[in-house]
Amino acid sequence: MLKPTSEADLAEIVRTANGPLSIRGGGTRHVPSEGTPVSTSGLTGITLYEPGALTLVARAGTPMAEIEAALASENQRLPFEPLDHRGLLGTTGEPTIGGAVAMNVSGPRRVQAGACRDSLIGVRFVDGAGEIIKNGGRVMKNVTGYDLVKLLAGSRGTLGVLTEVSFKVLPAAVTQTTLVVNGLTVETAVRAMAAALGSPFEVTAAAHDPAAGQTSLRLEGLDGSVDYRATALAEVIASFGTVTRLDPGESEAHWRAIRDAQAVQGAGDIWRVSVRASHGPEVVARAQAEASLLDWGGGLVWLRVTAGTDLRARLGDLPGHATRVTGPASGALPVEAPALAALTDSIRAKFDPRGLLSGAA
Amino acid sequence: MEMPKPDPLVLDRKAELVSRLLTVLPEDAVISDVEETRAYECDALTAYRCPPLAAVLPRSTQEVSDVLRICHEMDVPVVPRGSGTSLAGGALPTADSVILGVARLTEVLETDYDDRIIRVQTGRTNLAVTGAVEADDFFYAPDPSSQLACAIAGNIAMNSGGAHCLKYGVTTNNLLGVTLVQMDGTVVEIGGAHMDAGGLDLLGVICGSEGQLGVVTEATLRILPKPEGARPVLIGFDSLEVAGACVADIIKAGVLPVAIEFMDRIIIRIVEDYAKAGYPDCEALLIVEVEGSDDEIDEQLSLIEEIARRHDPVELRQSQSSDEAAKIWLGRKSAFGATGRISDYMCLDGTIPVSELPRVLAGITELSQKYGLAVGNVFHAGDGNMHPLIMYDANKPGDLELCEALGAEILKLCVDVGGCLTGEHGVGIEKRDLMTHQFAAVDMEAQMRVKDVFDPKWLLNPAKVFPLDTTAERRTAGH
Ligand SMILES: Cc1cc2nc3c(=O)[nH]c(=O)nc-3n(C[C@H](O)[C@H](O)[C@H](O)COP(=O)(O)OP(=O)(O)OC[C@H]3O[C@@H](n4cnc5c(N)ncnc54)[C@H](O)[C@@H]3O)c2cc1C
């Protein structure tokens, strides 16, 4: 395994490579791919953290835990609540910040604070030709030139190997609570979540666990404000059923479980389906899955089906996309419309003309 | 500002082009009379003007596609246009180009409160998007001060921001999908009402691409429930540094205001003279606004007040009523107008790390003295997006050039302290030649590769964003 300790070393490895490379971050999501293994674990460290400017810059191989600890010591956090794939995929290893960016990993707070790509404000990466490229920077408003930052987020390493990433971070909430309604059908749950997310009470997460029959809504902020909104929100959803309330500790644990999709963990293929929230129930109905979990108010559906099931055939023409997160690499990624696929393929070819990084997908 | 020489082959074929455009568009949608094309000779960067060869105002995505296909076949450059409020010359034509305006594409196509989205044609103005959902207590968050006039098309192309983006983000954070017409007429649907991209995030790179990748005809936007209320507090300081430190402390404290606006003494005096908002005469004023119910607002404002008091403010004024709130905002909102009343001005928009605020403000003062032109500062302090207003006299020979030279130095200073050339207005022609100060050749090359993919002939708004000498080969190679 090659383990470059500087961006320049990494660039040299890519420049002189004569066959595919298999890039690994922490290896928590890694789908085995062909090629010489290259680890980013030698590219670590927070290079800049300015709490007063809400900015953090780190090398791509930095463990997520290190970043979260640094932020926590200043009462701040990554807005996008990255999930930890280890339980879901049965992997070990340390999740890295670069891996989260390469996958655009975003948790329950997606509905309110955006995805990983929305907090990402700068990148440095080595493209398939071995060039070191930077885009964006360390300021949160920046429209100078094209936004390759977004293009790199979620590109699964196919456009280049990330070496450094910058984020807009947020103050951590002083407190949180969760309102729970039990016994709703998936359809009713999605309507309840829509009512909550459409209220002015700043719901920061909305999920429904069909097996547990639990619909949950999270509120975060200052003490008085959270109390006030919990009461007001309970009124908004009162017509859906009896509302109970979790204390801050329970609430935190509750959302960690949802974030990591614990409800669908188990043997079989696990899929992640992104649709418009109101189509969530239709996804569940069509998928006939062994287990399911709806996050993002219904817009993100986690499903577990028997290994080898052609879930896309079951889902049919619902707009959105389905990604298989377990099992073999082939057929895992969403299928794109031809005009879109043509653009995507050409961009990949421009950034990685020798196809060294395509296995990363 | 240099522009490429018009292509004589294109100029010669004007009659043929116009007659072909008339085969796909009704007569009232093609403007080719030399006098009438003058309506499209500039955007809000009025120092630069050039009438286009023709202008077209299509009424559907199909018509946009037909126009682009014809221009593509005839190698005619196309400059997309929304409402022409760009401050960077993004919509400035060349003499051999066709202006493609989306002003007639103004429909709301779908509104869905359960999914909290609206789908509109992109000629619709920013304010009219909020207008369409306001009665139901929703709004579209990005709010550029030009929102009455500017179109969603231009907002997407420039990735526009607004006063409230500290909390709600800029256009790219509120855009879910687009219909994009490529230069050869191909129509692609990117994104939609779902929340994340399946493959590469093309939407992310289209937003902010300044009309160089395709013409956006429809957009799906995120709408949000209106907050119960909002109230500002006004805080005055006798030192720019202390005001800057107060901003950092507020941000660190765990309240996230929707807006933190900053004005320096020059601007305070100008607006006070004009709007009589009752501002104190001091070095720096902050307006900090928070949202929520009355009690929530009180909770946040008392925390902010407590922080501010630690910095010995010369004034600290809460607003108890909507009248008082409006009065606090009055001066800030009239800052540009009030400055325009006393002088011609150029508005820059470099962004800096908030911690560099004192150093940059001192640097601007020094540069302002060196060039002998006054510079006022009024800006979004929470995110470091500066708006230095350089005052000059457009009728005095050489003053515009002096102003541009000063502007360039200020922007370079922003880059040198770790910031960037433009936070929300875009590069256009205005900052094109400064790009090399922020980016190495490989960084720009990587961006241009994306254009190579979407527009291989480099016909869409080709003279913008990148220095002309770096794009010369690409602009002339394909045709
Ligand atoms: C008084 C004033 C205040 C302003 N305040 C702000 C502010 O607070 N925040 C801010 O961010 N900006 C501000 N601006 C700048 C400007 O309003 C924005 O850049 C706005 O988004 C431009 O929109 P427009 O419709 O006028 O676009 P135009 O000026 O017509 O075009 C802008 C760019 O978009 C491209 N374009 C237009 N239509 C399309 C399309 N359909 N497809 C692809 N590309 C297209 C053009 O080619 C051009 O490059 C202000 C401007 C003025 C004059």
mmCIF file of C-alpha atoms and ligand atoms in Angstrom, chain A residues 141, chain B residues 43-44 79-87 89-92 100 102 122 143-147 149-163 180 209-212 214-217 336 345 349 380 387 423-426 428 461 464, ligand 1:
data_model
loop_
_atom_site.group_PDB
_atom_site.id
_atom_site.type_symbol
_atom_site.label_atom_id
_atom_site.label_comp_id
_atom_site.label_asym_id
_atom_site.label_seq_id
_atom_site.Cartn_x
_atom_site.Cartn_y
_atom_site.Cartn_z
ATOM 1 C CA LYS A 141 -18.967 33.517 0.197
ATOM 2 C CA ASP B 43 -25.966 45.689 -17.747
ATOM 3 C CA ALA B 44 -25.546 47.515 -14.424
ATOM 4 C CA VAL B 79 -24.803 36.050 -24.329
ATOM 5 C CA PRO B 80 -27.625 34.902 -22.019
ATOM 6 C CA ARG B 81 -29.435 37.656 -20.173
ATOM 7 C CA GLY B 82 -31.880 37.824 -17.289
ATOM 8 C CA SER B 83 -32.719 41.352 -16.167
ATOM 9 C CA GLY B 84 -29.360 42.947 -16.875
ATOM 10 C CA THR B 85 -28.576 43.940 -13.280
ATOM 11 C CA SER B 86 -25.143 42.307 -13.209
ATOM 12 C CA LEU B 87 -22.554 44.563 -11.615
ATOM 13 C CA GLY B 89 -20.558 43.040 -16.921
ATOM 14 C CA GLY B 90 -21.739 39.431 -17.080
ATOM 15 C CA ALA B 91 -24.455 40.298 -19.593
ATOM 16 C CA LEU B 92 -22.349 42.720 -21.669
ATOM 17 C CA LEU B 100 -30.685 35.646 -25.513
ATOM 18 C CA VAL B 102 -35.291 35.053 -20.786
ATOM 19 C CA THR B 122 -36.059 31.576 -14.918
ATOM 20 C CA ASP B 143 -32.484 38.052 -1.300
ATOM 21 C CA PRO B 144 -30.058 40.187 -3.329
ATOM 22 C CA SER B 145 -30.800 43.883 -2.828
ATOM 23 C CA SER B 146 -31.665 43.975 -6.533
ATOM 24 C CA GLN B 147 -34.439 41.440 -5.936
ATOM 25 C CA ALA B 149 -35.517 43.538 -10.763
ATOM 26 C CA CYS B 150 -33.071 40.644 -11.016
ATOM 27 C CA ALA B 151 -34.194 37.330 -12.500
ATOM 28 C CA ILE B 152 -33.711 33.840 -11.081
ATOM 29 C CA ALA B 153 -31.718 33.157 -14.282
ATOM 30 C CA GLY B 154 -29.116 35.745 -13.315
ATOM 31 C CA ASN B 155 -29.182 34.622 -9.663
ATOM 32 C CA ILE B 156 -28.326 31.079 -10.726
ATOM 33 C CA ALA B 157 -25.650 32.215 -13.168
ATOM 34 C CA MET B 158 -23.976 34.413 -10.540
ATOM 35 C CA ASN B 159 -24.825 32.292 -7.481
ATOM 36 C CA SER B 160 -26.188 35.449 -5.915
ATOM 37 C CA GLY B 161 -26.369 36.094 -2.216
ATOM 38 C CA GLY B 162 -28.242 38.539 -0.053
ATOM 39 C CA ALA B 163 -28.452 40.073 3.388
ATOM 40 C CA LEU B 180 -30.459 23.570 -19.104
ATOM 41 C CA SER B 209 -20.970 29.529 -14.155
ATOM 42 C CA GLU B 210 -21.957 33.005 -15.420
ATOM 43 C CA GLY B 211 -23.930 31.861 -18.459
ATOM 44 C CA GLN B 212 -20.974 29.981 -19.923
ATOM 45 C CA GLY B 214 -25.805 26.601 -20.975
ATOM 46 C CA VAL B 215 -29.003 28.608 -20.855
ATOM 47 C CA VAL B 216 -31.104 27.817 -17.800
ATOM 48 C CA THR B 217 -34.812 28.028 -18.626
ATOM 49 C CA PHE B 336 -26.154 52.456 -2.044
ATOM 50 C CA TYR B 345 -19.326 54.907 -7.305
ATOM 51 C CA ASP B 349 -17.404 42.618 -3.400
ATOM 52 C CA HIS B 380 -22.163 41.579 5.274
ATOM 53 C CA HIS B 387 -18.615 45.972 -0.270
ATOM 54 C CA GLY B 423 -18.327 36.937 -2.953
ATOM 55 C CA GLU B 424 -21.594 37.323 -4.846
ATOM 56 C CA HIS B 425 -21.434 39.583 -7.911
ATOM 57 C CA GLY B 426 -19.391 37.334 -10.168
ATOM 58 C CA GLY B 428 -17.819 38.931 -15.590
ATOM 59 C CA ASN B 461 -20.596 34.193 -23.197
ATOM 60 C CA LYS B 464 -16.068 36.542 -19.550
HETATM 61 C C1 LIG C 1 -28.551 47.904 -7.043
HETATM 62 C C2 LIG C 1 -28.011 46.508 -7.160
HETATM 63 C C3 LIG C 1 -27.911 45.742 -6.015
HETATM 64 C C4 LIG C 1 -27.426 44.445 -6.089
HETATM 65 N N1 LIG C 1 -27.374 43.713 -4.956
HETATM 66 C C5 LIG C 1 -26.914 42.441 -5.008
HETATM 67 C C6 LIG C 1 -26.851 41.642 -3.833
HETATM 68 O O1 LIG C 1 -27.227 42.053 -2.748
HETATM 69 N N2 LIG C 1 -26.363 40.386 -3.936
HETATM 70 C C7 LIG C 1 -25.949 39.877 -5.138
HETATM 71 O O2 LIG C 1 -25.521 38.733 -5.162
HETATM 72 N N3 LIG C 1 -26.008 40.597 -6.271
HETATM 73 C C8 LIG C 1 -26.474 41.865 -6.245
HETATM 74 N N4 LIG C 1 -26.521 42.622 -7.396
HETATM 75 C C9 LIG C 1 -26.019 42.047 -8.668
HETATM 76 C C10 LIG C 1 -27.075 41.406 -9.595
HETATM 77 O O3 LIG C 1 -28.357 41.879 -9.288
HETATM 78 C C11 LIG C 1 -27.053 39.894 -9.508
HETATM 79 O O4 LIG C 1 -25.835 39.421 -10.044
HETATM 80 C C12 LIG C 1 -28.227 39.225 -10.244
HETATM 81 O O5 LIG C 1 -28.269 37.854 -9.965
HETATM 82 C C13 LIG C 1 -28.195 39.380 -11.739
HETATM 83 O O6 LIG C 1 -29.440 38.931 -12.245
HETATM 84 P P1 LIG C 1 -29.985 39.398 -13.679
HETATM 85 O O7 LIG C 1 -31.229 38.644 -13.945
HETATM 86 O O8 LIG C 1 -30.092 40.853 -13.733
HETATM 87 O O9 LIG C 1 -28.834 38.849 -14.601
HETATM 88 P P2 LIG C 1 -28.085 39.546 -15.815
HETATM 89 O O10 LIG C 1 -27.415 40.785 -15.373
HETATM 90 O O11 LIG C 1 -28.998 39.647 -16.962
HETATM 91 O O12 LIG C 1 -27.007 38.432 -16.124
HETATM 92 C C14 LIG C 1 -26.073 38.052 -15.154
HETATM 93 C C15 LIG C 1 -25.299 36.818 -15.656
HETATM 94 O O13 LIG C 1 -26.181 35.732 -15.792
HETATM 95 C C16 LIG C 1 -26.093 35.151 -17.075
HETATM 96 N N5 LIG C 1 -27.433 34.673 -17.414
HETATM 97 C C17 LIG C 1 -28.564 35.402 -17.467
HETATM 98 N N6 LIG C 1 -29.610 34.631 -17.791
HETATM 99 C C18 LIG C 1 -29.144 33.377 -17.956
HETATM 100 C C19 LIG C 1 -29.746 32.131 -18.289
HETATM 101 N N7 LIG C 1 -31.044 32.017 -18.549
HETATM 102 N N8 LIG C 1 -28.960 31.033 -18.351
HETATM 103 C C20 LIG C 1 -27.637 31.122 -18.105
HETATM 104 N N9 LIG C 1 -27.024 32.280 -17.784
HETATM 105 C C21 LIG C 1 -27.766 33.395 -17.693
HETATM 106 C C22 LIG C 1 -25.622 36.291 -17.948
HETATM 107 O O14 LIG C 1 -24.984 35.825 -19.120
HETATM 108 C C23 LIG C 1 -24.670 37.011 -17.025
HETATM 109 O O15 LIG C 1 -23.420 36.392 -17.035
HETATM 110 C C24 LIG C 1 -27.007 43.922 -7.348
HETATM 111 C C25 LIG C 1 -27.125 44.709 -8.493
HETATM 112 C C26 LIG C 1 -27.615 45.987 -8.419
HETATM 113 C C27 LIG C 1 -27.721 46.783 -9.667
#
